[in-house]
């Protein structure tokens, strides 16, 4: 999801948290949203990613697979082929800026805030069990609004009341219950954790972590 705070499209935030346990449940509160002396966002991003400019840049384990074919389509401009059925599943953010350059019927796509697919496991299982999918891409993106959710609390509550017609106390309760589940510290860290989680759950399925760079529309492999 797009970050409405106005930060750079390539920003990765370094966040520090503390927990206050004397409230109902355990709620995360941010004590530092960004440590300026450590932020050089382009360097942080590029040190964690592999840029795909040629077929040789694709990791050997992904070449000649639907994962590699996706990178060829999106990054390398491969001519679209006809696909009779979906060959992989892509889990990605609902951000409207993310546009994939892929042919019709090539992939299932699940879009959710921050590419957090914990609430979509039946859909994933269906694509594997019924659709026969053996490959999954977990795709985060730069400048994701699921980072620093607590700073958006007031806007969330106000918007849900004014636009959604909710009672304020229900909107507050909804935010505080949902924020710990949907908050992510940074894009790359979250994608790697989600990749590992899905690999453990679907042991025969290949799961590949990627990052979409909003500034260039280029997709990168994340180094593990």
XYZ file of C-alpha atoms in Angstrom:
224
model
C 0.000 0.000 0.000
C 1.262 3.477 -0.734
C 2.796 5.452 2.112
C 0.770 8.665 2.405
C 3.281 10.273 4.754
C 5.244 11.728 1.839
C 8.495 9.844 2.350
C 10.671 8.767 -0.545
C 9.481 5.901 -2.713
C 12.638 3.987 -1.802
C 12.519 4.527 1.953
C 12.936 1.648 4.373
C 12.231 2.665 7.946
C 14.246 1.416 10.889
C 11.818 1.081 13.760
C 12.255 0.532 17.489
C 9.430 -0.704 19.676
C 8.592 -1.152 23.303
C 5.695 -3.079 24.824
C 3.325 -1.757 27.463
C 1.762 -4.792 29.156
C -0.424 -3.069 31.752
C -3.132 -2.587 29.106
C -5.568 -5.274 27.905
C -3.431 -7.444 25.663
C 0.020 -6.415 24.506
C 0.140 -3.349 22.261
C 3.090 -2.148 20.287
C 4.062 1.466 20.553
C 6.699 3.093 18.410
C 9.339 5.070 20.300
C 11.394 5.878 17.269
C 10.003 5.996 13.734
C 13.243 6.560 11.922
C 16.900 6.643 12.961
C 18.281 9.279 10.631
C 21.975 8.506 11.087
C 21.473 4.972 9.808
C 19.206 5.724 6.883
C 20.726 5.585 3.455
C 17.773 3.941 1.811
C 19.215 3.222 -1.619
C 22.239 1.498 -0.086
C 20.108 -0.531 2.326
C 17.810 -1.682 -0.460
C 20.485 -2.559 -3.001
C 22.629 -4.506 -0.547
C 19.673 -6.817 0.073
C 18.524 -7.257 -3.512
C 19.590 -8.804 -6.786
C 18.777 -6.718 -9.831
C 17.448 -8.668 -12.810
C 18.752 -7.240 -16.083
C 19.553 -10.473 -17.925
C 18.468 -14.095 -17.718
C 21.810 -14.861 -16.069
C 20.848 -12.617 -13.144
C 17.994 -14.970 -12.241
C 19.086 -17.467 -9.601
C 19.730 -20.931 -11.093
C 17.007 -22.528 -8.949
C 14.439 -20.218 -10.527
C 15.526 -20.372 -14.155
C 13.262 -22.361 -16.470
C 10.495 -22.243 -13.867
C 7.394 -20.031 -13.633
C 9.303 -17.835 -11.155
C 12.035 -17.172 -13.676
C 9.496 -16.752 -16.460
C 7.736 -14.066 -14.406
C 10.983 -12.112 -14.112
C 11.546 -12.502 -17.842
C 8.073 -11.160 -18.576
C 8.092 -8.276 -16.128
C 11.715 -7.135 -16.134
C 13.149 -8.367 -19.419
C 10.211 -7.794 -21.761
C 9.869 -11.419 -22.812
C 7.244 -11.858 -25.527
C 3.990 -13.063 -24.012
C 3.184 -16.714 -24.485
C -0.239 -18.345 -24.321
C -1.004 -20.006 -20.996
C -3.824 -22.490 -20.600
C -3.717 -22.358 -16.806
C -2.051 -20.445 -13.990
C 1.492 -21.639 -13.330
C 2.194 -19.806 -10.084
C 0.685 -17.689 -7.329
C 1.841 -14.145 -6.552
C 1.048 -12.666 -3.154
C 1.511 -8.913 -3.242
C 0.301 -5.653 -1.749
C -3.002 -4.003 -2.675
C -1.158 -0.763 -3.498
C -2.620 0.644 -6.716
C 0.829 1.662 -8.005
C 1.961 -1.933 -8.495
C 1.365 -3.056 -12.078
C 2.697 -6.385 -13.325
C 3.730 -6.943 -16.927
C 2.469 -10.492 -17.411
C 0.243 -12.351 -19.897
C -3.335 -13.374 -19.293
C -3.914 -16.610 -17.396
C -0.279 -16.910 -16.275
C -0.680 -16.508 -12.532
C -3.081 -16.312 -9.642
C -2.694 -13.022 -7.770
C -3.649 -12.394 -4.141
C -3.466 -8.742 -3.114
C -3.601 -7.650 0.499
C -2.070 -4.921 2.647
C 1.703 -5.388 2.839
C 1.508 -8.787 1.079
C 0.521 -10.251 4.445
C -1.158 -13.513 3.485
C -1.882 -14.959 6.914
C -5.620 -14.411 6.454
C -5.603 -15.851 2.939
C -4.307 -19.334 3.565
C -7.416 -21.089 2.282
C -7.006 -19.240 -1.022
C -3.369 -20.293 -1.184
C -4.246 -23.878 -0.346
C -6.957 -23.894 -3.011
C -4.531 -22.636 -5.685
C -2.121 -25.423 -4.728
C -4.581 -28.272 -4.155
C -7.050 -27.566 -6.964
C -5.113 -25.263 -9.269
C -1.957 -27.372 -9.120
C 0.330 -24.420 -8.405
C 3.842 -25.423 -7.335
C 5.424 -21.974 -7.200
C 4.667 -18.909 -5.059
C 6.155 -15.422 -5.176
C 5.931 -13.253 -2.066
C 6.326 -9.688 -3.295
C 6.755 -6.708 -1.033
C 7.401 -3.201 -2.297
C 9.200 -0.026 -1.338
C 7.404 2.693 0.625
C 4.716 0.407 2.037
C 2.045 1.985 4.243
C 1.939 -1.057 6.532
C 5.136 0.373 7.998
C 4.538 2.891 10.785
C 0.853 2.047 11.161
C 0.644 3.658 14.586
C 1.353 7.073 13.042
C -1.783 6.614 10.918
C -4.040 5.751 13.845
C -5.883 9.065 13.999
C -6.437 9.183 10.231
C -7.646 5.571 10.269
C -10.168 6.161 13.034
C -11.390 9.472 11.627
C -11.759 8.041 8.142
C -13.611 4.963 9.310
C -16.033 7.148 11.251
C -16.588 9.762 8.552
C -16.413 7.561 5.458
C -17.312 4.147 6.801
C -20.032 5.218 9.211
C -18.496 3.465 12.215
C -18.860 4.459 15.835
C -15.594 5.968 17.062
C -15.072 3.436 19.859
C -15.537 0.557 17.412
C -13.066 2.124 14.975
C -10.520 2.496 17.788
C -11.016 -1.085 18.894
C -10.669 -2.292 15.302
C -7.387 -0.440 14.859
C -5.815 -1.622 18.113
C -6.799 -5.239 17.466
C -5.542 -5.201 13.876
C -2.382 -3.086 14.091
C -0.151 -5.731 15.730
C -1.121 -8.259 13.048
C -0.600 -5.998 10.043
C 2.317 -3.819 11.176
C 5.643 -4.673 9.541
C 9.056 -3.296 10.494
C 10.468 -3.117 7.001
C 9.564 -4.567 3.651
C 12.473 -6.921 3.115
C 12.445 -8.380 6.616
C 8.727 -9.090 6.391
C 8.911 -10.721 2.949
C 11.680 -13.051 4.109
C 9.704 -14.068 7.196
C 6.563 -14.656 5.154
C 8.584 -16.701 2.647
C 9.969 -18.928 5.394
C 6.511 -19.354 6.929
C 4.981 -20.466 3.639
C 7.874 -22.831 2.915
C 7.253 -24.582 6.211
C 3.517 -24.811 5.564
C 3.774 -25.978 1.938
C 6.943 -28.060 1.891
C 6.710 -29.215 -1.725
C 6.096 -25.715 -3.087
C 8.878 -23.349 -4.198
C 8.489 -19.938 -2.558
C 10.532 -16.999 -3.858
C 10.934 -13.609 -2.072
C 10.894 -10.462 -4.222
C 10.630 -6.695 -3.880
C 8.877 -4.305 -6.267
C 10.609 -0.945 -6.476
C 7.857 1.623 -6.947
C 10.180 4.277 -8.345
C 11.202 2.134 -11.334
C 8.534 -0.612 -11.506
C 11.423 -3.085 -11.453
C 11.176 -6.333 -9.475
C 14.207 -7.631 -7.568
C 15.034 -10.974 -6.021
C 15.711 -10.673 -2.302
C 18.953 -12.271 -1.137
C 18.552 -14.822 1.631
